[in-house]
Amino acid sequence: MTTTGELHAAAEKGPPWWWVRWRSAVLDVGLALVSAVECAVEGIPFARDAGIPLPVGIVFGLLAGSVLVLRRRWPIAVVLVSIAITPAQMGFLMGIVGLYTLAASELPRRIIGSLAGMSLLGTLIVTFVRVRQDMARGDLTIGDWFVPFASITTSLGLTAPPLLLGLYVGARRRLMESLRERADSLERELQLLAERAEERAEWARGEERTRIAREMHDVVAHRVSLMVVHAAALQAVARKDPEKAVKNAALVGDMGRQALTELREMLGVLRSGAPTPREGVPLAAVGAAAAAAASRAADDESAADGPWLADLDVLVGQSAAAGMVVELSVDGDSREYAAEIEQTAFRVVQEALTNVHKHAAGAKTHVRLAHRVAEIAMQVENDPPDEVAAAAAARLPSGGNGLVGMRERVLALGGVFVSGPTDAGGFRVSAVIPAS
């Protein structure tokens, strides 16, 4: 985790040197003062026994005891000093606190074990010698068994408790740090998952927008193109042939109603999707809801009464009624396919005929459908347009998305789509879709 500017400012005004908090600094300084006083008091008998001036023993005790202030920075040095002054029978507090700090530190276990063993051995030897000297002087009248018992008990009592307590505190501290690191890692992972869920939701929304745009284009473009063609023919024959004008007007009305019906079905599918996520909803739920909505919309579209290959005769008939010279040929035995396959095949033929109305008015068009063993193939090819008919035809706008939409539909089913001009000057659209 990074430190903010406020924490940096607080750190600059914090305790000096190696301490992190003022409480730690005050505790270490207080322990060092107590240890210095203890060693100074214990330095008086040491000076008498060693035959050195009393002030030297007191100063030595003060300096030795004050080393405890370095326990967090150099715990090994504190333990070594406590072991060194053990023969002078001083520094008991420094030895206990030093061992605790050493065991709670991040030092290798072999170093902790070695120093603890040295402290235990030093205390054992010093206690053994002192107890034997007291018994030799007659200060103690207990049996010889008391010497090893007192030595072992004292050395274990001064070494084992701080060592075990330090190991426990150090292990607990490392556990808490590990838990904090794990919590930080989980927080980062959750943030990453939230970002990925947001990306997935955005991708799902983009896919849904593309699908809706493609469906709207397929539904509207063909119907409206035929309506415009019939309206232009109606305008041309309104005065010369009223009967044909009435027929064209009826066709325009029928196509408009069909377009409205298909649009209404599509809008019904869109309204039946999942509701828009509100603020406060987790991003992961947004991605799941968006993906589920797209899946449900696709399933509803497949289950709805969409266009089928059996409707190709009606589709070709509508184009023929609009003045196009169009022929339909079917090879192979007709059979049922999956709904999405039939709808895609129908949309390809529909969009290809729409492009002929837009760009090659009056051109003769051939629609071929082939039912094969493992696939279904379709081809729409038109001859070069008649210049007179093209000049007299209604000008239909084009967004340039028809071929793109057909290619996307066919490729989504694992098929092959090819389009382009022919050598004779016409245009050909071919598609092959796997049957399963």
Coordinates of C-alpha atoms in Angstrom, one line a residue:
M1 CA 0.0 0.0 0.0
T2 CA 1.3 3.4 -0.8
T3 CA 1.7 6.2 1.7
T4 CA -0.2 9.4 1.1
G5 CA 1.3 12.9 1.5
E6 CA -0.4 13.3 4.9
L7 CA 1.3 10.1 6.2
H8 CA 4.6 11.3 4.8
A9 CA 4.2 14.6 6.7
A10 CA 3.3 12.7 9.9
A11 CA 6.3 10.5 9.4
E12 CA 8.6 13.6 9.1
K13 CA 7.3 14.9 12.4
G14 CA 7.5 11.4 14.1
P15 CA 10.0 10.0 16.5
P16 CA 13.7 10.2 15.7
W17 CA 16.1 7.5 14.5
W18 CA 14.8 4.0 14.1
W19 CA 11.6 4.3 16.1
V20 CA 8.3 4.2 14.2
R21 CA 6.1 5.6 17.0
W22 CA 6.8 7.9 20.0
R23 CA 5.3 5.2 22.3
S24 CA 8.1 2.8 21.3
A25 CA 10.8 5.4 21.8
V26 CA 9.5 6.3 25.2
L27 CA 9.2 2.6 26.2
D28 CA 12.8 1.9 25.1
V29 CA 14.2 4.9 26.8
G30 CA 12.4 4.1 30.0
L31 CA 13.6 0.5 29.9
A32 CA 17.2 1.7 29.3
L33 CA 17.0 4.1 32.2
V34 CA 15.8 1.3 34.6
S35 CA 18.4 -1.0 33.2
A36 CA 21.1 1.6 33.7
V37 CA 20.1 2.2 37.3
E38 CA 20.0 -1.5 38.0
C39 CA 23.4 -2.1 36.5
A40 CA 24.8 0.9 38.4
V41 CA 23.5 -0.5 41.7
E42 CA 24.9 -3.9 40.8
G43 CA 28.2 -2.3 39.8
I44 CA 28.9 -1.3 43.4
P45 CA 29.4 -4.9 44.7
F46 CA 31.2 -5.8 41.4
A47 CA 33.7 -2.9 42.0
R48 CA 34.3 -4.2 45.6
D49 CA 34.9 -7.7 44.5
A50 CA 37.0 -6.7 41.5
G51 CA 39.1 -4.3 43.5
I52 CA 38.4 -1.3 41.3
P53 CA 37.3 2.2 42.3
L54 CA 33.6 2.4 43.1
P55 CA 32.8 5.2 40.6
V56 CA 34.3 3.1 37.8
G57 CA 31.9 0.3 38.7
I58 CA 29.0 2.6 38.8
V59 CA 29.9 4.3 35.4
F60 CA 30.5 0.8 33.9
G61 CA 27.0 -0.3 35.1
L62 CA 25.4 2.9 33.7
L63 CA 27.0 2.5 30.3
A64 CA 26.3 -1.3 30.1
G65 CA 22.6 -0.8 31.2
S66 CA 22.0 2.0 28.7
V67 CA 22.7 -0.3 25.8
L68 CA 19.1 -1.6 26.1
V69 CA 18.0 1.5 24.3
L70 CA 19.3 -0.1 21.1
R71 CA 17.2 -3.3 21.4
R72 CA 15.0 -2.6 18.4
R73 CA 17.9 -1.6 16.2
W74 CA 20.6 -4.1 17.2
P75 CA 19.1 -6.9 19.4
I76 CA 22.1 -9.1 18.8
A77 CA 24.4 -6.4 20.4
V78 CA 22.1 -6.1 23.4
V79 CA 22.1 -9.9 24.0
L80 CA 25.9 -10.1 23.6
V81 CA 26.4 -7.3 26.1
S82 CA 24.1 -8.9 28.6
I83 CA 26.0 -12.2 28.2
A84 CA 29.3 -10.4 28.6
I85 CA 28.3 -8.7 31.9
T86 CA 26.7 -11.9 33.3
P87 CA 29.8 -12.9 35.3
A88 CA 29.6 -9.5 37.1
Q89 CA 26.0 -10.4 38.2
M90 CA 24.4 -7.4 36.5
G91 CA 22.1 -6.7 33.6
F92 CA 19.3 -9.2 34.5
L93 CA 16.6 -6.9 33.0
M94 CA 18.7 -6.2 29.9
G95 CA 19.2 -10.0 29.4
I96 CA 15.4 -10.7 29.7
V97 CA 14.3 -7.9 27.5
G98 CA 17.1 -8.5 25.0
L99 CA 16.2 -12.2 24.6
Y100 CA 12.5 -11.3 24.2
T101 CA 13.4 -8.7 21.5
L102 CA 15.7 -11.1 19.7
A103 CA 13.1 -13.9 19.6
A104 CA 10.4 -11.5 18.3
S105 CA 12.7 -10.2 15.6
E106 CA 13.0 -11.4 11.9
L107 CA 16.4 -12.8 12.5
P108 CA 17.1 -16.4 11.4
R109 CA 16.2 -19.1 13.9
R110 CA 19.8 -20.4 14.1
I111 CA 21.0 -17.0 15.3
I112 CA 18.3 -16.8 17.9
G113 CA 19.0 -20.3 19.1
S114 CA 22.7 -19.8 19.3
L115 CA 22.5 -16.6 21.3
A116 CA 19.8 -18.1 23.6
G117 CA 22.0 -21.1 24.2
M118 CA 25.0 -18.8 25.0
S119 CA 22.8 -16.9 27.4
L120 CA 21.5 -20.1 29.0
L121 CA 25.0 -21.5 29.4
G122 CA 26.5 -18.2 30.7
T123 CA 23.7 -17.9 33.4
L124 CA 24.1 -21.6 34.3
I125 CA 27.9 -21.3 34.8
V126 CA 27.7 -18.1 36.8
T127 CA 24.9 -19.4 39.0
F128 CA 26.8 -22.6 39.6
V129 CA 30.0 -20.8 40.6
R130 CA 28.2 -18.3 42.9
V131 CA 26.1 -21.0 44.6
R132 CA 29.2 -23.1 45.3
Q133 CA 31.1 -20.1 46.6
D134 CA 28.2 -19.3 49.0
M135 CA 28.1 -22.9 50.2
A136 CA 31.9 -22.9 50.6
R137 CA 31.7 -19.7 52.7
G138 CA 28.9 -21.3 54.8
D139 CA 26.2 -18.9 53.7
L140 CA 24.2 -21.9 52.5
T141 CA 24.0 -25.2 54.4
I142 CA 21.9 -27.1 51.9
G143 CA 23.2 -30.3 50.4
D144 CA 25.3 -30.6 47.2
W145 CA 22.2 -31.4 45.1
F146 CA 21.1 -27.8 45.5
V147 CA 24.0 -26.5 43.4
P148 CA 22.9 -28.0 40.0
F149 CA 19.2 -27.6 40.8
A150 CA 19.6 -23.9 41.5
S151 CA 21.8 -23.4 38.5
I152 CA 19.5 -25.1 36.1
T153 CA 16.3 -23.5 37.5
T154 CA 17.8 -20.0 37.5
S155 CA 19.2 -20.3 34.0
L156 CA 15.9 -21.7 32.6
G157 CA 13.9 -19.1 34.5
L158 CA 15.9 -16.2 33.1
T159 CA 16.1 -17.6 29.5
A160 CA 13.0 -19.7 28.6
P161 CA 10.1 -17.3 29.4
P162 CA 11.4 -14.3 27.5
L163 CA 12.5 -16.6 24.6
L164 CA 9.1 -18.3 24.3
L165 CA 7.2 -15.1 24.7
G166 CA 9.3 -13.4 22.0
L167 CA 8.8 -16.3 19.6
Y168 CA 5.0 -16.2 20.2
V169 CA 4.8 -12.4 19.7
G170 CA 7.0 -12.6 16.6
A171 CA 4.9 -15.4 15.1
R172 CA 1.7 -13.5 15.8
R173 CA 3.1 -10.3 14.4
R174 CA 4.2 -12.1 11.2
L175 CA 0.7 -13.7 11.0
M176 CA -0.9 -10.3 11.3
E177 CA 1.4 -8.9 8.6
S178 CA 0.6 -11.8 6.4
L179 CA -3.2 -11.3 6.9
R180 CA -2.8 -7.6 6.1
E181 CA -0.8 -8.4 2.9
R182 CA -3.5 -11.0 2.0
A183 CA -6.2 -8.4 2.6
D184 CA -4.4 -5.9 0.4
S185 CA -3.9 -8.6 -2.3
L186 CA -7.6 -9.4 -2.2
E187 CA -8.5 -5.8 -2.4
R188 CA -6.3 -5.4 -5.5
E189 CA -7.8 -8.6 -7.0
L190 CA -11.3 -7.3 -6.3
Q191 CA -10.5 -4.0 -8.0
L192 CA -9.0 -5.9 -11.0
L193 CA -12.1 -8.1 -11.1
A194 CA -14.3 -5.0 -11.0
E195 CA -12.4 -3.4 -13.8
R196 CA -12.6 -6.6 -15.9
A197 CA -16.4 -6.9 -15.2
E198 CA -16.8 -3.3 -16.3
E199 CA -14.9 -4.1 -19.5
R200 CA -17.1 -7.2 -20.1
A201 CA -20.2 -5.2 -19.5
E202 CA -19.1 -2.5 -21.9
W203 CA -18.2 -5.3 -24.4
A204 CA -21.7 -6.8 -23.9
R205 CA -23.3 -3.5 -24.4
G206 CA -21.3 -2.9 -27.6
E207 CA -22.3 -6.3 -28.9
E208 CA -25.9 -5.7 -28.1
R209 CA -25.8 -2.3 -29.9
T210 CA -24.2 -3.9 -32.9
R211 CA -26.8 -6.7 -33.0
I212 CA -29.7 -4.3 -32.6
A213 CA -28.3 -2.1 -35.4
R214 CA -27.9 -5.1 -37.7
E215 CA -31.5 -6.3 -37.0
M216 CA -32.9 -2.8 -37.5
H217 CA -31.1 -2.5 -40.8
D218 CA -32.3 -5.8 -42.0
V219 CA -35.9 -5.2 -41.0
V220 CA -36.2 -1.7 -42.2
A221 CA -34.0 -1.4 -45.3
H222 CA -35.6 -4.0 -47.4
R223 CA -39.2 -3.0 -46.6
V224 CA -38.6 0.7 -47.0
S225 CA -36.6 0.2 -50.2
L226 CA -39.5 -1.7 -51.8
M227 CA -41.9 1.0 -50.5
V228 CA -39.9 3.7 -52.1
V229 CA -39.7 1.8 -55.4
H230 CA -43.4 1.2 -55.4
A231 CA -44.0 4.9 -54.5
A232 CA -41.9 6.0 -57.4
A233 CA -43.8 3.6 -59.7
L234 CA -47.1 4.9 -58.2
Q235 CA -46.1 8.5 -59.0
A236 CA -45.2 7.5 -62.6
V237 CA -48.4 5.7 -63.4
A238 CA -50.9 7.5 -61.2
R239 CA -52.5 9.4 -64.2
K240 CA -51.8 6.9 -67.0
D241 CA -52.9 3.7 -65.3
P242 CA -55.1 4.3 -62.2
E243 CA -55.7 0.6 -61.7
K244 CA -52.0 -0.2 -61.5
A245 CA -51.5 2.8 -59.2
V246 CA -54.1 1.4 -56.8
K247 CA -52.3 -1.9 -56.9
N248 CA -49.0 -0.3 -56.1
A249 CA -50.5 1.8 -53.3
A250 CA -51.9 -1.4 -51.8
L251 CA -48.5 -3.0 -52.0
V252 CA -46.9 0.0 -50.2
G253 CA -49.5 -0.3 -47.4
D254 CA -48.8 -4.0 -47.0
M255 CA -45.1 -3.6 -46.8
G256 CA -45.4 -0.7 -44.4
R257 CA -47.6 -2.9 -42.1
Q258 CA -45.1 -5.8 -42.4
A259 CA -42.2 -3.5 -41.5
L260 CA -44.1 -2.2 -38.5
T261 CA -45.0 -5.7 -37.3
E262 CA -41.3 -6.8 -37.4
L263 CA -40.2 -3.6 -35.6
R264 CA -42.9 -4.2 -33.0
E265 CA -41.7 -7.7 -32.4
M266 CA -38.1 -6.6 -32.1
L267 CA -38.9 -3.8 -29.7
G268 CA -40.9 -6.3 -27.6
V269 CA -37.8 -8.5 -27.3
L270 CA -35.7 -5.5 -26.2
R271 CA -38.3 -4.5 -23.6
S272 CA -38.3 -8.0 -22.2
G273 CA -34.6 -7.9 -21.3
A274 CA -33.1 -7.2 -17.9
P275 CA -33.7 -3.8 -16.3
T276 CA -31.0 -1.2 -16.5
P277 CA -28.6 -1.5 -13.5
R278 CA -29.0 1.1 -10.9
E279 CA -26.2 3.0 -9.1
G280 CA -24.7 1.0 -6.3
V281 CA -24.9 -2.4 -8.0
P282 CA -21.5 -4.1 -8.1
L283 CA -19.7 -4.0 -11.4
A284 CA -19.4 -7.8 -11.5
A285 CA -23.2 -7.9 -11.3
V286 CA -23.4 -5.4 -14.1
G287 CA -21.3 -7.5 -16.4
A288 CA -23.3 -10.7 -15.6
A289 CA -26.6 -8.9 -16.1
A290 CA -25.4 -7.4 -19.4
A291 CA -24.2 -10.8 -20.7
A292 CA -27.4 -12.5 -19.5
A293 CA -29.5 -9.8 -21.2
A294 CA -27.7 -10.2 -24.5
S295 CA -28.0 -14.0 -24.2
R296 CA -31.8 -13.8 -23.4
A297 CA -32.3 -11.4 -26.3
A298 CA -30.5 -13.7 -28.6
D299 CA -32.6 -16.7 -27.3
D300 CA -35.8 -14.7 -27.7
E301 CA -34.9 -13.7 -31.2
S302 CA -34.3 -17.3 -32.1
A303 CA -37.5 -18.5 -30.6
A304 CA -39.6 -15.7 -32.1
D305 CA -41.5 -16.0 -35.4
G306 CA -38.6 -14.8 -37.5
P307 CA -38.1 -15.1 -41.3
W308 CA -37.7 -18.7 -42.6
L309 CA -36.4 -20.1 -45.9
A310 CA -39.9 -21.1 -46.8
D311 CA -40.7 -17.3 -47.1
L312 CA -38.2 -16.8 -49.9
D313 CA -41.0 -17.2 -52.5
V314 CA -42.8 -14.3 -50.9
L315 CA -39.6 -12.3 -50.7
V316 CA -38.8 -12.8 -54.3
G317 CA -42.4 -12.1 -55.3
Q318 CA -42.3 -8.7 -53.5
S319 CA -39.2 -7.8 -55.5
A320 CA -40.9 -9.0 -58.7
A321 CA -43.9 -6.9 -57.9
A322 CA -41.6 -3.9 -57.5
G323 CA -40.5 -4.3 -61.1
M324 CA -37.4 -6.4 -60.6
V325 CA -36.8 -9.3 -63.1
V326 CA -35.8 -12.0 -60.6
E327 CA -35.6 -15.8 -60.8
L328 CA -35.4 -18.2 -57.8
S329 CA -33.9 -21.7 -58.2
V330 CA -33.6 -24.3 -55.4
D331 CA -31.2 -27.3 -55.6
G332 CA -31.4 -30.3 -53.3
D333 CA -34.1 -31.5 -50.9
S334 CA -35.5 -28.8 -48.6
R335 CA -35.2 -29.7 -44.9
E336 CA -35.4 -27.9 -41.5
Y337 CA -32.4 -26.1 -40.1
A338 CA -31.8 -24.4 -36.8
A339 CA -33.7 -21.1 -36.5
E340 CA -30.5 -18.9 -36.6
I341 CA -29.3 -20.6 -39.8
E342 CA -32.6 -20.1 -41.6
Q343 CA -32.9 -16.5 -40.4
T344 CA -29.3 -15.8 -41.5
A345 CA -29.8 -17.3 -44.9
F346 CA -33.0 -15.4 -45.4
R347 CA -31.4 -12.1 -44.3
V348 CA -28.5 -12.6 -46.7
V349 CA -30.9 -13.0 -49.7
Q350 CA -33.1 -10.1 -48.4
E351 CA -30.2 -7.7 -48.1
A352 CA -28.7 -8.7 -51.5
L353 CA -32.1 -8.0 -53.2
T354 CA -32.3 -4.7 -51.3
N355 CA -28.8 -3.8 -52.7
V356 CA -30.0 -4.6 -56.2
H357 CA -33.0 -2.2 -55.8
K358 CA -30.6 0.5 -54.6
H359 CA -27.7 0.1 -57.0
A360 CA -28.9 -1.9 -60.0
A361 CA -32.5 -1.0 -60.7
G362 CA -33.9 -2.8 -63.6
A363 CA -31.2 -5.5 -63.7
K364 CA -32.1 -9.1 -64.0
T365 CA -31.3 -11.0 -60.8
H366 CA -30.8 -14.7 -60.1
V367 CA -31.4 -16.1 -56.6
R368 CA -29.9 -19.6 -56.1
L369 CA -30.4 -21.8 -53.0
A370 CA -28.6 -25.1 -52.6
H371 CA -29.3 -27.7 -49.8
R372 CA -26.2 -29.8 -49.4
V373 CA -25.3 -32.6 -47.0
A374 CA -23.5 -30.6 -44.4
E375 CA -24.2 -27.0 -45.5
I376 CA -26.6 -24.6 -47.1
A377 CA -25.4 -22.2 -49.9
M378 CA -27.0 -19.2 -51.3
Q379 CA -26.1 -16.8 -54.1
V380 CA -27.7 -13.6 -55.4
E381 CA -26.3 -12.4 -58.7
N382 CA -27.5 -9.5 -60.9
D383 CA -26.7 -8.6 -64.4
P384 CA -25.4 -5.1 -65.3
P385 CA -28.2 -2.5 -64.7
D386 CA -30.2 -1.0 -67.5
E387 CA -29.0 2.6 -67.9
V388 CA -32.5 3.9 -68.8
A389 CA -34.2 2.0 -65.9
A390 CA -31.4 3.1 -63.5
A391 CA -31.9 6.7 -64.5
A392 CA -35.6 6.5 -64.0
A393 CA -35.5 4.6 -60.7
A394 CA -35.9 6.2 -57.3
R395 CA -32.6 7.1 -55.7
L396 CA -32.3 5.2 -52.5
P397 CA -29.9 6.2 -49.8
S398 CA -27.2 3.7 -48.7
G399 CA -25.4 3.6 -45.4
G400 CA -22.8 1.0 -46.6
N401 CA -23.6 -1.4 -43.8
G402 CA -25.5 -4.1 -45.8
L403 CA -22.5 -6.2 -46.8
V404 CA -20.9 -5.7 -43.4
G405 CA -24.0 -7.0 -41.6
M406 CA -24.2 -10.0 -44.0
R407 CA -20.6 -10.9 -43.4
E408 CA -20.9 -10.6 -39.6
R409 CA -24.0 -12.9 -39.6
V410 CA -22.4 -15.6 -41.8
L411 CA -19.0 -15.6 -40.0
A412 CA -20.7 -15.8 -36.6
L413 CA -22.1 -19.2 -37.7
G414 CA -18.8 -20.4 -39.0
G415 CA -19.6 -19.9 -42.6
V416 CA -18.0 -18.3 -45.6
F417 CA -19.1 -15.0 -47.2
V418 CA -17.9 -13.6 -50.6
S419 CA -19.1 -10.6 -52.5
G420 CA -17.9 -8.5 -55.4
P421 CA -18.4 -7.5 -59.0
T422 CA -18.7 -10.0 -61.8
D423 CA -16.8 -10.1 -65.1
A424 CA -20.0 -9.1 -66.9
G425 CA -20.4 -5.9 -64.9
G426 CA -22.9 -7.1 -62.4
F427 CA -22.6 -8.0 -58.7
R428 CA -22.6 -11.3 -56.9
V429 CA -23.2 -12.2 -53.2
S430 CA -22.4 -15.7 -52.1
A431 CA -22.6 -17.4 -48.7
V432 CA -22.1 -20.9 -47.3
I433 CA -23.4 -21.8 -43.9
P434 CA -22.7 -25.1 -42.0
A435 CA -25.9 -27.0 -41.5
S436 CA -25.2 -27.7 -37.9

